[in-house]
CSV table of N, CA, C and O in Angstrom, one decimal:
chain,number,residue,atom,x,y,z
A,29,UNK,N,56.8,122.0,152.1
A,29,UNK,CA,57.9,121.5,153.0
A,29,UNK,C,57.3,121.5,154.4
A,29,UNK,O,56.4,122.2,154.8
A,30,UNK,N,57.8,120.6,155.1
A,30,UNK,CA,56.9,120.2,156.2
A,30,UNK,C,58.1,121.0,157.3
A,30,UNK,O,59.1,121.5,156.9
A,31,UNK,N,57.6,121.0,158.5
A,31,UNK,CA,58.1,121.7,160.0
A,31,UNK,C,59.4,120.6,160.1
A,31,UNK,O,60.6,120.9,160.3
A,32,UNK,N,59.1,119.5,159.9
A,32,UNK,CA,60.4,118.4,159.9
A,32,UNK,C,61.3,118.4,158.9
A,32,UNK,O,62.5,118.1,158.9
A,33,UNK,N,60.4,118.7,157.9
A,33,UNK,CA,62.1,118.7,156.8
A,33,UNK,C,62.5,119.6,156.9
A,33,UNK,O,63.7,119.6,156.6
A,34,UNK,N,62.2,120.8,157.3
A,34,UNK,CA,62.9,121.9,157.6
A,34,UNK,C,64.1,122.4,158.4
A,34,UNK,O,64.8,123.4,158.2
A,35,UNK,N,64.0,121.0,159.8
A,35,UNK,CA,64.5,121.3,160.3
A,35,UNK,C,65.9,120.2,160.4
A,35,UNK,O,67.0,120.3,161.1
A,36,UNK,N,65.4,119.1,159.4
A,36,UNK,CA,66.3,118.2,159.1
A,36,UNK,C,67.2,118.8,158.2
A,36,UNK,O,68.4,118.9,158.5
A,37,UNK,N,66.8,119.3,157.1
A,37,UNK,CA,67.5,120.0,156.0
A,37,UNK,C,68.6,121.3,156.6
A,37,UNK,O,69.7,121.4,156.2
A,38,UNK,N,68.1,121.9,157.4
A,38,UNK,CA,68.8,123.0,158.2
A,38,UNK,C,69.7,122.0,159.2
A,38,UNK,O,70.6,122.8,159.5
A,39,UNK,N,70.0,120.9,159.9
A,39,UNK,CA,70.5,120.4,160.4
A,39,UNK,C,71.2,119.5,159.3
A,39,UNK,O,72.3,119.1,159.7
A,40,UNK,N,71.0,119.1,158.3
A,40,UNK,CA,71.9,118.4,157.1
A,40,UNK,C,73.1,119.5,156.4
A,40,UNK,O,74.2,119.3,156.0
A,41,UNK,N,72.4,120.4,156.4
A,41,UNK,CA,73.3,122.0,156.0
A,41,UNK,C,74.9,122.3,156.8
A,41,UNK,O,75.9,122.9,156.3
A,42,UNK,N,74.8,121.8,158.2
A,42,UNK,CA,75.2,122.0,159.0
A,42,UNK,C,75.2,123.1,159.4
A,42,UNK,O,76.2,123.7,159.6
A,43,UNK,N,73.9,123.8,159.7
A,43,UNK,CA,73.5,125.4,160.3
A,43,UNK,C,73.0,125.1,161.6
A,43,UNK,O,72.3,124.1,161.7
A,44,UNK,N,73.2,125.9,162.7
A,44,UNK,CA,72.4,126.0,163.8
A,44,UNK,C,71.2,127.4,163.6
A,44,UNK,O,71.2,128.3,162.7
A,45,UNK,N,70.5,127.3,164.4
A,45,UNK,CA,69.0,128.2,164.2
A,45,UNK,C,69.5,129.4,164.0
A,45,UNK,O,69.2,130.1,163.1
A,46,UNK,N,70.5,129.9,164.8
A,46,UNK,CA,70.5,131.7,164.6
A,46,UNK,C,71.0,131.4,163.1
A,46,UNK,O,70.3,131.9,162.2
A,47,UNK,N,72.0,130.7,162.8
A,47,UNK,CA,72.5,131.2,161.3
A,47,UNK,C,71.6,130.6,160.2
A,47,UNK,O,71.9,130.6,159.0
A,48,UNK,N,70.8,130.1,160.6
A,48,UNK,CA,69.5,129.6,159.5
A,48,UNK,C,68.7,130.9,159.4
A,48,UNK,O,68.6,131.7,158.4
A,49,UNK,N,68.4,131.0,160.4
A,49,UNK,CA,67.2,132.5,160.5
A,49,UNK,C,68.2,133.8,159.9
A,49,UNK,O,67.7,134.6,159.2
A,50,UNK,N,69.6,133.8,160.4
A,50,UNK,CA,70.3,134.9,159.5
A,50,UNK,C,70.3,134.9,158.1
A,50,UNK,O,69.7,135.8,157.5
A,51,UNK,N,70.8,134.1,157.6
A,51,UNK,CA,71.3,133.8,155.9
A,51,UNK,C,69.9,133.3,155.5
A,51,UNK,O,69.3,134.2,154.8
A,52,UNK,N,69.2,132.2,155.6
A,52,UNK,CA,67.9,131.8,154.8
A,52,UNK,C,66.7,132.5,154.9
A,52,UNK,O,66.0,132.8,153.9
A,53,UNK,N,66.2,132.9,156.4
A,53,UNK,CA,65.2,133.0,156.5
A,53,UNK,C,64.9,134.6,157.0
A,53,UNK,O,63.8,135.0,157.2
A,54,UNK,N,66.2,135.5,157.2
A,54,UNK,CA,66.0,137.0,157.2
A,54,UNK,C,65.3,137.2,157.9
A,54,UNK,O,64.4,138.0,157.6
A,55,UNK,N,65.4,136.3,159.4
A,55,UNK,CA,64.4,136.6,160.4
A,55,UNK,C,64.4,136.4,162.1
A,55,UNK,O,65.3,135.7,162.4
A,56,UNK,N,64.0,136.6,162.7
A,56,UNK,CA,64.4,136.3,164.3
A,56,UNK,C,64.4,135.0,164.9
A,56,UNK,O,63.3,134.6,165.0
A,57,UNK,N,65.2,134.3,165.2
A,57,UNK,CA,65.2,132.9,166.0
A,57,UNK,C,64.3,132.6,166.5
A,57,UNK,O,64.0,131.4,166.6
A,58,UNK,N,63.6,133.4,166.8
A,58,UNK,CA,62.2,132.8,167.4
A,58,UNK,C,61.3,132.5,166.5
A,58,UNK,O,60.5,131.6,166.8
A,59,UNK,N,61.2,133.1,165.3
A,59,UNK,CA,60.6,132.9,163.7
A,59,UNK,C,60.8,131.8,163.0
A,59,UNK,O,60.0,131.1,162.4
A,60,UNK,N,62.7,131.5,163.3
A,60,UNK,CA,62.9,129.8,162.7
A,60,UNK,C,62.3,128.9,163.4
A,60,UNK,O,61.6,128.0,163.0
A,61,UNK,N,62.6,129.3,164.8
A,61,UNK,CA,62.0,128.0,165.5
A,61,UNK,C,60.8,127.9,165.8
A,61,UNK,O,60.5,127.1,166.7
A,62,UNK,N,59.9,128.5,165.2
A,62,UNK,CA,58.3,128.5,165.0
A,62,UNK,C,57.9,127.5,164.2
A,62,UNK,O,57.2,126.5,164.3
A,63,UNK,N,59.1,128.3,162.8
A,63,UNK,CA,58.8,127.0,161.4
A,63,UNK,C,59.1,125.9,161.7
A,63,UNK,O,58.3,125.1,161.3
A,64,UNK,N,60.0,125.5,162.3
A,64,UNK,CA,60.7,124.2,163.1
A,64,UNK,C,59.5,123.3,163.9
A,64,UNK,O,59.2,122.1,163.8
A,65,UNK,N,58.9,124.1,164.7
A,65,UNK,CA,57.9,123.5,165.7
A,65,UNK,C,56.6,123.1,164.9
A,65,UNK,O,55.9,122.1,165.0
A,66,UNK,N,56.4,124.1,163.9
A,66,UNK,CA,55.1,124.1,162.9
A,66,UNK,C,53.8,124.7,163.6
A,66,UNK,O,52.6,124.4,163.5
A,67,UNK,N,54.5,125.4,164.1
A,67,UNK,CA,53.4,126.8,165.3
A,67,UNK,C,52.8,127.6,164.0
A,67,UNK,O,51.6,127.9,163.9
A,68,UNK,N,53.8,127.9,163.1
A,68,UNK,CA,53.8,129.0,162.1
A,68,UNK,C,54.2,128.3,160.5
A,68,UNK,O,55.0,127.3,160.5
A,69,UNK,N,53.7,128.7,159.3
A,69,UNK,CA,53.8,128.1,158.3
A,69,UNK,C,55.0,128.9,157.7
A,69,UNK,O,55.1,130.1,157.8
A,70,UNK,N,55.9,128.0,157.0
A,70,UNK,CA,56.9,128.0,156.2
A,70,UNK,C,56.9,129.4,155.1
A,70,UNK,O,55.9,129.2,154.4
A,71,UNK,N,57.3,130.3,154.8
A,71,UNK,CA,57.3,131.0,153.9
A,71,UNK,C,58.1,130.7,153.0
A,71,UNK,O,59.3,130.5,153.1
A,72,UNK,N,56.9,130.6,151.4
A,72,UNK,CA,57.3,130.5,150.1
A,72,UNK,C,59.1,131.1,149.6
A,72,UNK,O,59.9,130.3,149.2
A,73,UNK,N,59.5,132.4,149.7
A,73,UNK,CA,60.4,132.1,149.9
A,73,UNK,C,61.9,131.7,150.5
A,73,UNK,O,63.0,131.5,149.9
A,74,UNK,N,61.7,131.6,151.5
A,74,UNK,CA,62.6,130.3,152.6
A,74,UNK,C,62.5,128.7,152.3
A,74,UNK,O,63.3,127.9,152.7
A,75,UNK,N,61.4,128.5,151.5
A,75,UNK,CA,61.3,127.0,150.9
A,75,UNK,C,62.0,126.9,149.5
A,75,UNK,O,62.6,125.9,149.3
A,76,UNK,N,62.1,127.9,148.7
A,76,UNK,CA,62.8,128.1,147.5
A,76,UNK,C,64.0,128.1,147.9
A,76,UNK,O,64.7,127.2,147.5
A,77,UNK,N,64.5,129.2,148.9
A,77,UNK,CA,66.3,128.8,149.2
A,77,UNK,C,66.6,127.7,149.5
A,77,UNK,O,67.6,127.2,149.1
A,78,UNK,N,65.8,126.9,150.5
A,78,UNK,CA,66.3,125.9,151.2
A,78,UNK,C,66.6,124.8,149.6
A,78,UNK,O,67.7,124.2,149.2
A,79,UNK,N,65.5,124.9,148.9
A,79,UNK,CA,65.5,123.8,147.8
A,79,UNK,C,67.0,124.4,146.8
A,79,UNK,O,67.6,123.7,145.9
A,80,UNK,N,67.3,125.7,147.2
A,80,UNK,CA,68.4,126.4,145.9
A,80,UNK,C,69.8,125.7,146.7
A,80,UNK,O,70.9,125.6,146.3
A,81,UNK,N,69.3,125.5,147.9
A,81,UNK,CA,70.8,125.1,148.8
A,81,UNK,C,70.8,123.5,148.5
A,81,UNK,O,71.9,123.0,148.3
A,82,UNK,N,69.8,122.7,148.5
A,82,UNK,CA,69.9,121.6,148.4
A,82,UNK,C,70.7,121.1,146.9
A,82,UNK,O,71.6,120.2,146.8
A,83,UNK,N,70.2,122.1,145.9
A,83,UNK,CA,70.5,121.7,144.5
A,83,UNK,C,72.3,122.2,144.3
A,83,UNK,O,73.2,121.6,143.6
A,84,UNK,N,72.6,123.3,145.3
A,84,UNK,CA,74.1,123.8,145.5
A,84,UNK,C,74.4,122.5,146.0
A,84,UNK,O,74.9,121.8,145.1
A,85,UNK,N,74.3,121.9,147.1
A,85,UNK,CA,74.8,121.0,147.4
A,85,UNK,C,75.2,119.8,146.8
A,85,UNK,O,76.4,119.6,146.6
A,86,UNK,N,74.6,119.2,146.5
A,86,UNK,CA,73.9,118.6,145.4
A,86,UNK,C,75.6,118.5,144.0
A,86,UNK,O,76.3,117.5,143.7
A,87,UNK,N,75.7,119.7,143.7
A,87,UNK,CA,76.8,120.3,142.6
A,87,UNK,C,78.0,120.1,143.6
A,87,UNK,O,79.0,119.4,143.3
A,88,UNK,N,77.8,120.7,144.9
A,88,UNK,CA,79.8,120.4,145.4
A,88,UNK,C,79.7,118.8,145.9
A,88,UNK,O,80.8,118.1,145.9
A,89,UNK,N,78.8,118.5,146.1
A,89,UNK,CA,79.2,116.7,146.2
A,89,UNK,C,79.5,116.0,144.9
A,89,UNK,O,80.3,115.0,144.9
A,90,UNK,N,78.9,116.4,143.8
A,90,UNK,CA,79.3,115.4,142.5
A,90,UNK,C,80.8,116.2,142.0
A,90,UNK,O,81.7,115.6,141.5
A,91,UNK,N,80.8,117.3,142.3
A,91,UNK,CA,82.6,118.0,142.1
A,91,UNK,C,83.5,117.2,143.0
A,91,UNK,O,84.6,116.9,142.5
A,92,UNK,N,83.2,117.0,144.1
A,92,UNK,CA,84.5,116.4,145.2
A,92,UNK,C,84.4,115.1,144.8
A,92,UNK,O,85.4,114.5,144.7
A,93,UNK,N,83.1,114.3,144.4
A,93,UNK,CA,83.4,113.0,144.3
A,93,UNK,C,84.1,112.3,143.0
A,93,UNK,O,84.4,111.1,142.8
A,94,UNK,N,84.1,113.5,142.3
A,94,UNK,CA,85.0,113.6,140.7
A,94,UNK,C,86.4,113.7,141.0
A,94,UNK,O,87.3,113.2,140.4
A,95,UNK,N,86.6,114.4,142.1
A,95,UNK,CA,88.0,114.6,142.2
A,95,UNK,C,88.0,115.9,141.7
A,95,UNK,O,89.2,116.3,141.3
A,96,UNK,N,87.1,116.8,141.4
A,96,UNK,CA,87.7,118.0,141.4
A,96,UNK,C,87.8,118.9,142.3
A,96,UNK,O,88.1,118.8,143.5
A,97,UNK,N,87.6,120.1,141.6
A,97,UNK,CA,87.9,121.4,143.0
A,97,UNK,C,86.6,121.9,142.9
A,97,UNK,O,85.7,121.8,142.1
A,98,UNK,N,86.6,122.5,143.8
A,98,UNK,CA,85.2,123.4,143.8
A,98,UNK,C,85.6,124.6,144.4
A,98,UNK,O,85.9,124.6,145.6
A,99,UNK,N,85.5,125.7,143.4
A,99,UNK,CA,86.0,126.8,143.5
A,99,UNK,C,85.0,127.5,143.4
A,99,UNK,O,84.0,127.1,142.7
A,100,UNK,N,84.8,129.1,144.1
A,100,UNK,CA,83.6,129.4,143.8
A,100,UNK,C,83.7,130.9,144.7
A,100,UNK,O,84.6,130.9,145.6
A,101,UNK,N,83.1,131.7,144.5
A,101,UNK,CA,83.0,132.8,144.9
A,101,UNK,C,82.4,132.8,146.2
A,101,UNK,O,83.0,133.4,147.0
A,102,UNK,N,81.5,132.3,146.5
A,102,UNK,CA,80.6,132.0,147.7
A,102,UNK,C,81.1,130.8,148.6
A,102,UNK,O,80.3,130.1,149.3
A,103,UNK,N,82.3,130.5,148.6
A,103,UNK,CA,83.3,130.2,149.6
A,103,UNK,C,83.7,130.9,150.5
A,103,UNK,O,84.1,130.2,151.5
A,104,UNK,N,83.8,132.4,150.5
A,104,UNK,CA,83.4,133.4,151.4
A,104,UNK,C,82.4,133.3,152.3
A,104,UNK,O,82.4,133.5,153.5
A,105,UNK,N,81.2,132.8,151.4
A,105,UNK,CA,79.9,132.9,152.5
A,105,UNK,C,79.7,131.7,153.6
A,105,UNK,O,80.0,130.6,153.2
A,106,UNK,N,79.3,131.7,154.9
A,106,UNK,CA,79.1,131.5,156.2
A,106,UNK,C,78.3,130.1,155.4
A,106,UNK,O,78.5,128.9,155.5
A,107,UNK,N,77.2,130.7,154.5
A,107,UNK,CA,76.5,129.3,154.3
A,107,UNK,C,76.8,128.2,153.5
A,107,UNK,O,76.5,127.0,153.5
A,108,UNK,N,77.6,129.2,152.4
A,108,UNK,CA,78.1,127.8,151.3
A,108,UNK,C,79.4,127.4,152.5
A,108,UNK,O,79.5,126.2,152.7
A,109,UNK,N,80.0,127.9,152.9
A,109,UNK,CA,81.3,127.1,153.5
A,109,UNK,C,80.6,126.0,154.2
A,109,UNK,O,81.0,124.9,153.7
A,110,UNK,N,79.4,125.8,155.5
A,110,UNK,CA,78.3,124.6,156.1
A,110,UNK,C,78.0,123.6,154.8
A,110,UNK,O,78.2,122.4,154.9
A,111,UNK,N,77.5,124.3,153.7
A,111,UNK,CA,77.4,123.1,152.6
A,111,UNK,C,78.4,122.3,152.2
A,111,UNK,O,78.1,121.3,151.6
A,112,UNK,N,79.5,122.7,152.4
A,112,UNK,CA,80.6,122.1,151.8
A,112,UNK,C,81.6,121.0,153.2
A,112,UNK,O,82.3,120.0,153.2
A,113,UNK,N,81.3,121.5,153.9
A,113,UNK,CA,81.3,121.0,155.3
A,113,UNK,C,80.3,119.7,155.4
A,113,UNK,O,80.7,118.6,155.8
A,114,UNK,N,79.0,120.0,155.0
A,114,UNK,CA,77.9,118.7,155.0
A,114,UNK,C,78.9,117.7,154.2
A,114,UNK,O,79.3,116.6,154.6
A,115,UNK,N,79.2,118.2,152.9
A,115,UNK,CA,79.8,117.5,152.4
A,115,UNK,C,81.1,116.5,152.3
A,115,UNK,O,81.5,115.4,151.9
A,116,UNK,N,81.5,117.3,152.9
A,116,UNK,CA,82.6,116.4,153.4
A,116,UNK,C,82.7,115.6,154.3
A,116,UNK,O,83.6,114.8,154.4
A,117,UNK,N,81.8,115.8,155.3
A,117,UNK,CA,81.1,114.9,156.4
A,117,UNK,C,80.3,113.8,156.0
A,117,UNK,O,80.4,112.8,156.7
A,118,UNK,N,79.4,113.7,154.7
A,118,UNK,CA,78.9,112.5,154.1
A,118,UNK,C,79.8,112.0,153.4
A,118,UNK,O,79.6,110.8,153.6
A,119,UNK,N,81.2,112.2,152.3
A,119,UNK,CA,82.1,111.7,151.8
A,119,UNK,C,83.1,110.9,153.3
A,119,UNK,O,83.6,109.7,153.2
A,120,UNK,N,83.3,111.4,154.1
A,120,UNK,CA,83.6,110.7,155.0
A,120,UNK,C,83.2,109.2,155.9
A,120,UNK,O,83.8,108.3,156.4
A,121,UNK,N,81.8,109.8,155.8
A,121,UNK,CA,81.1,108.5,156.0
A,121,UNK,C,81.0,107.7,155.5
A,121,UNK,O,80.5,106.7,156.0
A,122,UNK,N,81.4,107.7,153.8
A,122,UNK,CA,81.2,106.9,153.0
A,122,UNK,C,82.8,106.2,152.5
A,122,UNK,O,83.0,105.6,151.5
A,123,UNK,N,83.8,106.8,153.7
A,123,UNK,CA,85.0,106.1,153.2
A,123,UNK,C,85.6,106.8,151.9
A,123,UNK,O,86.6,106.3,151.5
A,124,UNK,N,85.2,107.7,151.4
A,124,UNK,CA,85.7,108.9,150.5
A,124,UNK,C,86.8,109.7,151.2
A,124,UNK,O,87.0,109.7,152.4
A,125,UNK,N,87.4,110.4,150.1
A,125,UNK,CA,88.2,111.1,150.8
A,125,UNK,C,87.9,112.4,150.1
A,125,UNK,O,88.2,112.4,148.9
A,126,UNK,N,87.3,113.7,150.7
A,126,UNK,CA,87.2,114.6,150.6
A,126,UNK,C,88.0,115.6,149.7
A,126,UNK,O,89.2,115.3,149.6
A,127,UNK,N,87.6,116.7,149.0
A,127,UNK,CA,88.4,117.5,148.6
A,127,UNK,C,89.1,118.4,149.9
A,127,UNK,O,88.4,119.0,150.7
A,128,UNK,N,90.3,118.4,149.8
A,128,UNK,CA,90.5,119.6,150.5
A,128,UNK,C,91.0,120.8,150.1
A,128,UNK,O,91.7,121.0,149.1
A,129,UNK,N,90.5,122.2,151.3
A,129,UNK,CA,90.7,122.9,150.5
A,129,UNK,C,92.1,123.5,150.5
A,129,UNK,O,92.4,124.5,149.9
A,130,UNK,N,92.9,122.8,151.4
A,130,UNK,CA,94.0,123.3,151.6
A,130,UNK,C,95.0,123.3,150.1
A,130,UNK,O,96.2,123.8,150.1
């Protein structure tokens, strides 16, 4: 993974740096935005989550665009809630109408 997808993918997530570096990368802002700039190489696994978040994503976009629910334990979490948010941000742009969770 390159310094740019990294920082595309973390900006497709809808995360900003501190909560990228909190939840993915278990490490200091100054650390993400190293990987971001490509001062500093990506660690193996921070490329595995990013790719486990992609594939999560990935699952609540084909659930909403089914019309179902996406119910899930990790609806709690700061980061799947941004994924699910991405999501409904690209169903919007595409003239979809979102699950909601109300």
């Amino acid at each position: 993974m390159t310094n740019t997808e990294l920082k595309a993918l973390r900006r497709f997530f809808f995360l900003d740096v501190a909560e990228a570096a909190q939840f993915i990368g278990d490490c200091h802002i100054r650390t993400w935005q190293r990987w971001e700039q490509g001062t500093r190489s990506i660690p193996e696994d921070v490329i595995e989550m990013i790719n486990l978040l992609k594939e999560d994503r990935q699952e609540i976009l084909a659930m909403m665009q089914n019309k179902g629910t996406y119910e899930s334990a990790k609806n709690n979490n700061l980061l799947y809630s941004r994924l699910i948010e991405s999501v409904q941000a690209e169903l919007l742009a595409k003239n979809l109408k979102p699950f909601d969770k109300n």
